[in-house]
Each structure stands twice: as C-alpha cells, then as structure tokens.
Coordinates of C-alpha atoms in Angstrom, one line a residue:
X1 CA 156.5 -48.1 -75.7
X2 CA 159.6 -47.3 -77.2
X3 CA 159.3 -48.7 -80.8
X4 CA 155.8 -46.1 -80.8
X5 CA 153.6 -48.7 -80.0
X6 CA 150.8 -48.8 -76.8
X7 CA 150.2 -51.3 -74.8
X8 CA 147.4 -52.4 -72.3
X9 CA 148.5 -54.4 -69.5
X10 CA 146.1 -56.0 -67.1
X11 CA 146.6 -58.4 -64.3
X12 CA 143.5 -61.6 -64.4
X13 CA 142.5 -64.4 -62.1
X14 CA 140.3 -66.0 -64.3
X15 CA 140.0 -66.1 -68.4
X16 CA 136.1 -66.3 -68.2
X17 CA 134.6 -64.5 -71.5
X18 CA 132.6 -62.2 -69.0
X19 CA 136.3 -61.2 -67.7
X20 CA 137.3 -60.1 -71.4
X21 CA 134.6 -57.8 -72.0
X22 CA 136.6 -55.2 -69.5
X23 CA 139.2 -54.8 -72.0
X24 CA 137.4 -53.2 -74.7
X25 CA 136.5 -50.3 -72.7
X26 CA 140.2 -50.3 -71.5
X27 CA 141.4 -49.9 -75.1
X28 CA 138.7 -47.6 -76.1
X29 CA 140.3 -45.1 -73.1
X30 CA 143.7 -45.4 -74.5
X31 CA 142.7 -44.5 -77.9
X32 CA 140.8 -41.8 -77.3
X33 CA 143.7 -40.6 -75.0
X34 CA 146.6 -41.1 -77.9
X35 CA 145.2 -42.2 -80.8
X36 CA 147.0 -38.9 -83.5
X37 CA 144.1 -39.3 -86.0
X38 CA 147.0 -40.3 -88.5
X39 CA 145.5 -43.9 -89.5
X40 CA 148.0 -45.6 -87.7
X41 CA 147.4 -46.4 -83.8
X42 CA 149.3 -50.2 -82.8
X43 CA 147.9 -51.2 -79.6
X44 CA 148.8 -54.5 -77.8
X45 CA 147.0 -56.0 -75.3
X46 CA 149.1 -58.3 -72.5
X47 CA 147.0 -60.3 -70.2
X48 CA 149.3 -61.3 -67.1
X49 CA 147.1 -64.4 -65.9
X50 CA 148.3 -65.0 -61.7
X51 CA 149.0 -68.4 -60.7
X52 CA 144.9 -69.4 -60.9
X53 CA 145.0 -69.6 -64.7
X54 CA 146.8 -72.7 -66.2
X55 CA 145.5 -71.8 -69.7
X56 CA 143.6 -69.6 -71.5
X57 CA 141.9 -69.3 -75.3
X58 CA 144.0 -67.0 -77.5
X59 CA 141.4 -65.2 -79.1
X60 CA 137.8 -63.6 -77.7
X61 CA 135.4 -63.4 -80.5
X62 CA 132.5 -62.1 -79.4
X63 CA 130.8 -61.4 -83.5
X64 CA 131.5 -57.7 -83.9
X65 CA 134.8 -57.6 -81.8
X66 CA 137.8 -60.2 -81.9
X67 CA 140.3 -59.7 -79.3
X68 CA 144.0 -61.5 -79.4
X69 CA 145.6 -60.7 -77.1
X70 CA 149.5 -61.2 -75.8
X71 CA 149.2 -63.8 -73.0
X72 CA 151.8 -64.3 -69.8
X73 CA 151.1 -67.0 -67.2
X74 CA 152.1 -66.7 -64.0
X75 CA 151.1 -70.1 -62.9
X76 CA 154.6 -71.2 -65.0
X77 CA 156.9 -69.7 -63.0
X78 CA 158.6 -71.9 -60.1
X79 CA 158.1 -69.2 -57.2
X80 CA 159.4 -71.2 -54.8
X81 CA 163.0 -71.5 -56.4
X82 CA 163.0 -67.8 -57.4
X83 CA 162.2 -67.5 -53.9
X84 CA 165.2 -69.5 -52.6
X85 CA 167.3 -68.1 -55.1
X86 CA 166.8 -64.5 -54.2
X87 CA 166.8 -65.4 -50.1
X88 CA 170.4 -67.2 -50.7
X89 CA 171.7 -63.9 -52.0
X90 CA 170.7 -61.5 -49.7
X91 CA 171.8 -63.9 -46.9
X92 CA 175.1 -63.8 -48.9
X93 CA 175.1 -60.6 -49.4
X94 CA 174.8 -60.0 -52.9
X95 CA 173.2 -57.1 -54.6
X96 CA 169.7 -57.5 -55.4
X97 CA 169.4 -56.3 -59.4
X98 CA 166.2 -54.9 -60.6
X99 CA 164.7 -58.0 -62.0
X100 CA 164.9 -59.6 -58.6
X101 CA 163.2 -56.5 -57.4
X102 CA 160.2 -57.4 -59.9
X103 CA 160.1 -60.9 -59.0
X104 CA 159.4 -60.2 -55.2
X105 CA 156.6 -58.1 -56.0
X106 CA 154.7 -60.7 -58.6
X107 CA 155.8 -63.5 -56.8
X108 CA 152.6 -63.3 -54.8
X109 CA 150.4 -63.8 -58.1
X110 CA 152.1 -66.8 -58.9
X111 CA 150.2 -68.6 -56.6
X112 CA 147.1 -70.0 -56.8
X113 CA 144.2 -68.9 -54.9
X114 CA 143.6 -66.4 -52.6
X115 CA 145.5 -67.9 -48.9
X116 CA 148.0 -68.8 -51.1
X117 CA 148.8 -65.5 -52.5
X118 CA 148.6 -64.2 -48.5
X119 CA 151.0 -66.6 -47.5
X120 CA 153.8 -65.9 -50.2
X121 CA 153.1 -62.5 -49.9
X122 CA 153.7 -62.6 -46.0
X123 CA 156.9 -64.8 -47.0
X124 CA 157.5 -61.8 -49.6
X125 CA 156.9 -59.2 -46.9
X126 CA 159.4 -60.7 -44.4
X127 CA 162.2 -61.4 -46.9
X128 CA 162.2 -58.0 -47.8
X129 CA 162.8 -56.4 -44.0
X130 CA 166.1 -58.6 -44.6
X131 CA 167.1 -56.3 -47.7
X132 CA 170.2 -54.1 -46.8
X133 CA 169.4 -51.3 -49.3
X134 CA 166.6 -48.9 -48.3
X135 CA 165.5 -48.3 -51.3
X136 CA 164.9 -51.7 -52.5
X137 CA 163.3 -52.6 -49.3
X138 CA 160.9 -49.8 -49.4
X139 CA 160.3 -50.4 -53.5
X140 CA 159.5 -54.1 -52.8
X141 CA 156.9 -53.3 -49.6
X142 CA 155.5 -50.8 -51.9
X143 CA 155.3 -53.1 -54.8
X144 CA 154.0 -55.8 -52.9
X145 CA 151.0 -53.5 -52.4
X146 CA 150.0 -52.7 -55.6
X147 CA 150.2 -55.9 -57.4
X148 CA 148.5 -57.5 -54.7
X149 CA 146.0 -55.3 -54.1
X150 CA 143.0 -57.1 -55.7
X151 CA 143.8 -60.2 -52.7
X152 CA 145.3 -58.8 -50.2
X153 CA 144.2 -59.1 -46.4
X154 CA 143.3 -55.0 -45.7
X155 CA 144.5 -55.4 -41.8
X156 CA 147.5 -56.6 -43.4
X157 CA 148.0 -54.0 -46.1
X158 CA 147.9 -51.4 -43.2
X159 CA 150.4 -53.3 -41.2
X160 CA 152.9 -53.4 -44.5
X161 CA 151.9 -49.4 -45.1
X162 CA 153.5 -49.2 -41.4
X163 CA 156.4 -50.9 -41.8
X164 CA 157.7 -48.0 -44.9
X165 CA 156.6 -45.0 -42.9
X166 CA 158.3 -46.6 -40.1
X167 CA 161.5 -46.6 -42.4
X168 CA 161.1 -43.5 -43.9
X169 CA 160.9 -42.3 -40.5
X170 CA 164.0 -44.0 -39.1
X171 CA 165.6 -42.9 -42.4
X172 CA 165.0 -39.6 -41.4
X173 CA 166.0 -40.3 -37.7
X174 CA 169.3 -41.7 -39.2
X175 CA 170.3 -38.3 -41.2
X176 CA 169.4 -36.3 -38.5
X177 CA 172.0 -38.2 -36.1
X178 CA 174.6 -38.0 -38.6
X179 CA 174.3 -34.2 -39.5
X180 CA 174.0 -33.6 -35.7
X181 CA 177.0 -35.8 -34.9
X182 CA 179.4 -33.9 -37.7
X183 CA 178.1 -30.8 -36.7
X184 CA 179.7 -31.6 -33.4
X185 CA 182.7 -32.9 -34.6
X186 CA 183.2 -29.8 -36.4
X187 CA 182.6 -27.6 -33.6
X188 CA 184.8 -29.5 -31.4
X189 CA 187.7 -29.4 -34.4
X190 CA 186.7 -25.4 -34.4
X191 CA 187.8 -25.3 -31.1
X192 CA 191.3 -27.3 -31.2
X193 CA 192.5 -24.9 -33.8
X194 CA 191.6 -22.0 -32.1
X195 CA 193.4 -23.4 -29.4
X196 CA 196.6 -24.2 -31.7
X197 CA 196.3 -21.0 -33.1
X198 CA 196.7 -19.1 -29.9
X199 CA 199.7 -20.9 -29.1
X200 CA 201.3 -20.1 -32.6
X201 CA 201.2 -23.5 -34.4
X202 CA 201.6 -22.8 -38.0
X203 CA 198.4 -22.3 -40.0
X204 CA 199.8 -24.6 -42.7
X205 CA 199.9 -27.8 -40.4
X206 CA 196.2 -26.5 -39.0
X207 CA 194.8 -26.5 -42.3
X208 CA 196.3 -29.8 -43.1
X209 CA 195.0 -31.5 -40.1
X210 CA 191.8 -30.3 -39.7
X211 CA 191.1 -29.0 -43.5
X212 CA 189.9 -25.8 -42.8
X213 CA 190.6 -23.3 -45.2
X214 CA 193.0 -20.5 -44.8
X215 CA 190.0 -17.8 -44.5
X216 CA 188.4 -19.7 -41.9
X217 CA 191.2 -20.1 -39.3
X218 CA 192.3 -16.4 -40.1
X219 CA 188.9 -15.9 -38.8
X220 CA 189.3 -17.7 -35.7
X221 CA 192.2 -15.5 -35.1
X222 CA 189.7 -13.1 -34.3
X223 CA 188.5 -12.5 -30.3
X224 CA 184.7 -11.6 -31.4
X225 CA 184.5 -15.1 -33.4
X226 CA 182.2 -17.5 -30.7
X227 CA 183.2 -20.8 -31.4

C-alpha cells in the first residue's frame, strides 16, 4: 500500500471459525514474500464478507494465534439502487467513473446466496453490453468473472468469456475498416491531384486542399509514380 503497509484481502461467504483458519497461511506467504527482516512488517487483514454474512465476530482467538481483522460487509450495500442509479446513467448517457466500474463487478456478491448472485450477475452482464465505452464494457465482463468466480454457473462463465473475444474481435474488425477506408480515401485524393497537377493548378491550392506536402505532389509530377 502506499503508506508502506501490506494488506491481505479475501472475499468470504461465511464467518465460520473453520473459514478463518485459511488466513494464517495467507499471511504467513506474504511475510515470507516481503517481510525486510527490519523488525517492522504492518500487515492488515480485510475480510470482504458477500451479501451471505450479516455479521461477523471481530476477533478469532484460537489460544496461540488472535486474528482482528478489518471487516467490510457486502450484505449493507443497497445493490439494487446502485443498480438503478448506474443503469439511469448509461441510458442518459453519462460517463461511467471508475467507482461505478467497481460496483458492477461486486455488485453480484452483494447478494445473498448462490441464485441470487446468478441472477444479479446476469442483470450485471446485460447492463454492461449497454456500455458505450469498450474499455469499460470489456473491464466490467472481465471483472464480473473474477469476483464471481467462486459462484458462478461455468456454462455461463464461457458464455460471458465469448461475449469479450467477440468484442475484441469486432474491435479489431472496426480498425481494420477504418484504416482500409482512409487508405482509400487517400488513394483516391492521390489521384485528383495528379489529375490537377497535369492541368497546371497551382501546387499551393493542391496542398491546401488535400494537405499533401510539397515533396509529395512534386513527386506525383513524376510519370514513373503509380498512383
């Protein structure tokens, strides 16, 4: 983190103490990974609990080891007005900022149990298609799949993996129309200066209306030049 500190963040659907026991071994990694030897090593651990957990105890004490961690619950967040709310402005128009972004892809967690999830994530999924920008259409499908991976129907993962290559692809398609369209366009505007040229139109107003430069048309002027 910026201030020097680490942090280990973890995504739970239950706050069972046979789900804490991962996190020791989670820390234990990031310490060996970081830890400078110098005495000082501050490592938080942030438990995002989805929409399943209501509550949790703040500390696992388990005799030799007391965990306290930094606790976020999903379950308080009212998904279906940050739904609305971010659906009214892409129907409107407006620019989707990045925390908008980040609340598509969680707001699948926020709900409780595992249909539930399926269904806002669909919702998520189809909301998204509606996003003008590329980019944050193809962040949110990709998003979508990693936070709900634990949940997530597999047939339907595959189908949402489709959907970005398919974009990718028709991003791709897209450019390749474009660069074939101005290369055509500037073949064509090749031709109607040579054409002006031959019949002794000033190179000035040539260069001015079709913003060549002086070198090129003085090339054109040359027979051997295939246009």
């Amino acid at each position: 983190m910026e201030d020097g500190t680490y942090a280990v963040v973890e995504y739970a659907f239950g706050c069972h103490k046979t789900d804490m026991a991962q996190y020791p071994n989670y820390i234990a990694k990031v310490m060996e990974k970081y830890d400078k030897g110098d005495g000082y090593f501050d490592l938080h651990l942030i438990i995002i609990y989805t929409g399943d957990v209501e509550k949790a105890d703040p500390v696992f004490d388990c005799g030799c080891l007391t965990l306290r961690p930094k606790q976020v619950f999903l379950s308080r967040i009212d998904g279906e007005a940050e739904f609305d709310a971010i659906r009214q402005k892409i129907h409107s128009g407006i620019v989707l900022t990045d925390d908008d972004l980040m609340k598509l892809v969680i707001l699948p967690l926020t709900v409780p149990g595992t249909e539930g999830k399926q269904r806002m994530l669909e919702r998520i999924v189809d909301l998204a298609e509606q996003i003008p920008d590329e980019g944050q259409r193809i962040f949110t499908l990709s998003g979508v799949i990693v936070a709900s991976d634990k949940f997530i129907n597999r047939d339907y993962m595959d189908q949402i993996r489709r959907r970005i290559n398919m974009t990718q692809l028709g991003q791709l398609y897209e450019k390749e129309k474009i660069e074939y369209a101005n290369q055509k366009v500037r073949e064509n505007d090749l031709k109607r200066a040579k054409s002006l040229l031959n019949e002794g139109i000033d190179i000035v107003k040539i260069m001015k209306t079709y913003g060549f430069t002086e070198k090129e048309l003085l090339h054109l002027q040359d027979e051997n030049v295939t246009v």
